[in-house]
XYZ file of C-alpha atoms in Angstrom:
224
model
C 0.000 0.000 0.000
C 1.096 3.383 -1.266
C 1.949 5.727 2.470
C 2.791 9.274 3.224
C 4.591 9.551 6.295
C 5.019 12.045 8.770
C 8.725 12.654 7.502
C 7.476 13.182 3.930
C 5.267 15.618 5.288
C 7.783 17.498 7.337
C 7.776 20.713 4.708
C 4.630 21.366 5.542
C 4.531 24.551 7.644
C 2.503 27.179 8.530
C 3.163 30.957 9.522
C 1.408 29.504 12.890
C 3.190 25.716 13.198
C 0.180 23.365 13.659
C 1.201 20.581 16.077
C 2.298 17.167 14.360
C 1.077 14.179 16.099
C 1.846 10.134 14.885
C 0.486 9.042 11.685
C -2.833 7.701 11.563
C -2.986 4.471 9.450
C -6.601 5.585 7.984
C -6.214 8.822 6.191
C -7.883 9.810 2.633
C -8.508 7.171 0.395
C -7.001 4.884 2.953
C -3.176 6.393 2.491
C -1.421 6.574 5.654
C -1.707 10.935 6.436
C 0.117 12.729 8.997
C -2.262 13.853 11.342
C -1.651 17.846 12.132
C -3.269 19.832 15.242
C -4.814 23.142 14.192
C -5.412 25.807 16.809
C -8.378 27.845 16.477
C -8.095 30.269 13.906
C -5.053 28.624 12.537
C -4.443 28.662 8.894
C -4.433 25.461 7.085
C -3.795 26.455 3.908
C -4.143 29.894 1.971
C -5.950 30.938 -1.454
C -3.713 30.894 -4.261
C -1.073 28.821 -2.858
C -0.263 25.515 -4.611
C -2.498 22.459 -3.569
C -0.121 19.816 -2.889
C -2.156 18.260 -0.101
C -5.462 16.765 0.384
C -7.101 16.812 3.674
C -9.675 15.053 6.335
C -10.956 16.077 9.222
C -10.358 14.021 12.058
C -12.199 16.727 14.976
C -12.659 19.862 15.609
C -14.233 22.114 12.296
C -12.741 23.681 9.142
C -13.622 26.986 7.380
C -13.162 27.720 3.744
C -13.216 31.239 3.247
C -12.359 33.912 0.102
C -11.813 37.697 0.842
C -13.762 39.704 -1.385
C -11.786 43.145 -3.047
C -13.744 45.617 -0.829
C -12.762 43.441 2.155
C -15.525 41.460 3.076
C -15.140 37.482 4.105
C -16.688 35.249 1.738
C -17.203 31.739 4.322
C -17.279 29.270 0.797
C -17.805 25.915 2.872
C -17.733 24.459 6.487
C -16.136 20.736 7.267
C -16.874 18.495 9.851
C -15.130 14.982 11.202
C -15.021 12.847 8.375
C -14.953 15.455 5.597
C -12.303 15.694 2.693
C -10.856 19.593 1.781
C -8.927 20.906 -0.478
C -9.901 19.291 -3.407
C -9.160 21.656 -6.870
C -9.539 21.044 -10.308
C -6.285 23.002 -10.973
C -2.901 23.346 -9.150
C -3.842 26.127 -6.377
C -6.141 26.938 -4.047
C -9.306 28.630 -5.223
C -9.695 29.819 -1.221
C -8.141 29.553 2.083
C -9.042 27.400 5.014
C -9.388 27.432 8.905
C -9.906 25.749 11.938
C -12.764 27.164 13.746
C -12.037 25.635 16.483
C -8.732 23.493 17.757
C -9.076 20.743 15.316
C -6.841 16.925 14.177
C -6.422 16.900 10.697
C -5.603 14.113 8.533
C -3.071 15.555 5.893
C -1.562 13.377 2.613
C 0.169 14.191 -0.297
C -1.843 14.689 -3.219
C 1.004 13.742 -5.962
C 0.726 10.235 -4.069
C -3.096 10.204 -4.032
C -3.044 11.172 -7.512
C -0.134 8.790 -8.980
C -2.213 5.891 -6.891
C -5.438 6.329 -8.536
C -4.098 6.260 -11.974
C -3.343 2.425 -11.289
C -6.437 1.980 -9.149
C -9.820 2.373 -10.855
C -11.290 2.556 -7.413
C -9.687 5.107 -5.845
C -10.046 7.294 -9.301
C -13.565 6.862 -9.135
C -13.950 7.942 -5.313
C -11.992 10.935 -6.696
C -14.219 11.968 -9.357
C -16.724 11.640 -6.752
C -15.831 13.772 -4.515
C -14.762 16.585 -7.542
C -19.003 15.974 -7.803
C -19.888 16.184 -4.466
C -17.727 19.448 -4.471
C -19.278 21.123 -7.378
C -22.600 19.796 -6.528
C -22.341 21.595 -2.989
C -20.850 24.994 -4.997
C -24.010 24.916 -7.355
C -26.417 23.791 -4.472
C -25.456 26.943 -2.124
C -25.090 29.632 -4.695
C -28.487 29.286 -4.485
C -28.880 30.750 -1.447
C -28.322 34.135 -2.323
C -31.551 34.332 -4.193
C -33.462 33.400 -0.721
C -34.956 35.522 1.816
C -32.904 35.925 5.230
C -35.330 33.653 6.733
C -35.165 30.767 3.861
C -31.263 31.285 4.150
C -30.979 30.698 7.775
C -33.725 27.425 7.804
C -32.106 25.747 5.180
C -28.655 26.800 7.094
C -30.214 25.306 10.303
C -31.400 22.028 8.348
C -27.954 21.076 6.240
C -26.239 21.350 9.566
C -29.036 19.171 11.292
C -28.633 16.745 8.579
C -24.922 16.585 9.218
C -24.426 16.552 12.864
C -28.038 16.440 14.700
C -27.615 14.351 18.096
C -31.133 13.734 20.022
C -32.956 16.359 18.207
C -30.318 18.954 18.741
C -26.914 20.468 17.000
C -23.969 22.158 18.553
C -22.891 24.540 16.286
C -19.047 25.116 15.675
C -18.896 27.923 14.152
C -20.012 31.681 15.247
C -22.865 33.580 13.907
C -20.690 35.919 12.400
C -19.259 32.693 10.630
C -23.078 31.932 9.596
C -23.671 35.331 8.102
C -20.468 35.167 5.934
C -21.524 31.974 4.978
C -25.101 33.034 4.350
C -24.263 36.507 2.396
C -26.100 38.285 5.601
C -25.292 40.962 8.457
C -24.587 38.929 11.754
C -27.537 41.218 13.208
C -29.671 39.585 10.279
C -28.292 36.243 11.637
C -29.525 37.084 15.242
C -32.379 38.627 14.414
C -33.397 35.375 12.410
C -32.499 33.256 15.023
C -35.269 34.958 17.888
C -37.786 34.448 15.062
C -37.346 31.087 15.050
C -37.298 30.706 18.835
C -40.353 33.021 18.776
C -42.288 30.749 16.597
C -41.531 27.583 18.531
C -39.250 25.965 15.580
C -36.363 25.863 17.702
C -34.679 26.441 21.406
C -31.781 28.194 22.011
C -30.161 26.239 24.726
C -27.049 27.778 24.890
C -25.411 30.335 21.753
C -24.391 27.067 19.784
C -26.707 24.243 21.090
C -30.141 24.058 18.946
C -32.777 22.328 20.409
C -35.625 21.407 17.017
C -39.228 22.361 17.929
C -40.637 22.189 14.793
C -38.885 21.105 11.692
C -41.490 20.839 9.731
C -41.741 24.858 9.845
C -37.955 25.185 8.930
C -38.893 22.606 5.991
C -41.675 24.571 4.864
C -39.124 27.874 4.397
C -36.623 25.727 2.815
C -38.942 24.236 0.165
């Protein structure tokens, strides 16, 4: 079996060092990754800068984020544990990426994915899906921006549900302000939203991040 190592990924740096645990036998594809800690905030990679690394999230959460030219953030994608980043149909980054929060992450060199899956139909197959999967999630959200605030934040409040409910709840990872970038809204939109929802009994607010579903049907009915 084809491995990356933790010494083959030792030039991989940051202008904030992540910290570089033991390799992790079940990275991407099932190559052997390095697995890098993140702090919050940390850069994992930045737009424009060669992709020579695929990525998985092991914990924690990942922003993908552009910054627009009259200086506005642009949050492009959010990934949670299990999720693959930094897949590009050409040699850079089209965006940069974050942890929100102190996060593992699963890191492998793409050259090796790549060269692999030209002698594995498999593996180039699961590739090509995810390149789908990516574009399908581009196409699905620019979407959005032809919704109302309230349509924008149900169908938010539903992907995420979809992705990491537990019990009828979801703790959120990321901040509202993270939510309104992601959303093409004003945080105060975001808020505002939010106490509408509460105030119609489709959800609780049980702490800032922890959503309690009332009444998903409600949040359905906006995001038809």
């Amino acid at each position: 079996m084809l491995t990356t190592t933790a010494a083959q990924l030792s030039n991989y740096s940051r202008s904030s060092k992540p910290i570089r645990s033991s390799a992790i036998p079940e990275g991407p594809f099932g190559v052997v990754g390095a697995a890098m800690r993140f702090a919050r905030n940390t850069e994992i990679f930045g737009e424009d800068e060669e992709a020579e690394y695929l990525y998985k999230v092991v914990s924690g959460a990942v922003r993908t984020y552009r910054m627009l030219d009259d200086g506005r953030r642009q949050v492009v994608a959010f990934y949670l544990p299990g999720d693959m980043f930094g897949v590009e149909a050409a040699n850079v980054h089209q965006c940069s990426a974050e942890a929100i929060a102190e996060s593992q992450v699963l890191v492998v060199k793409r050259a090796n994915v790549m060269a692999r899956a030209e002698r594995e139909r498999d593996l180039s197959h699961q590739l090509w899906m995810l390149t789908v999967r990516e574009l399908q999630r581009v196409q699905q959200h620019s979407l959005v921006f032809i919704k109302s605030a309230e349509e924008r934040v149900a169908g938010f409040l539903l992907e995420m549900a979809g992705r990491c409910s537990e019990n009828g709840a979801i703790e959120l990872p990321m901040s509202r302000q993270d939510i309104a970038d992601y959303l093409g809204l004003t945080i105060e939109t975001v808020s505002r939203t939010f106490t509408q929802f509460v105030q119609s009994g489709a959800i609780s607010l049980e702490t800032s991040r922890r959503i309690q579903f009332c009444n998903r049907a409600a949040l359905r009915q906006l995001d038809a």
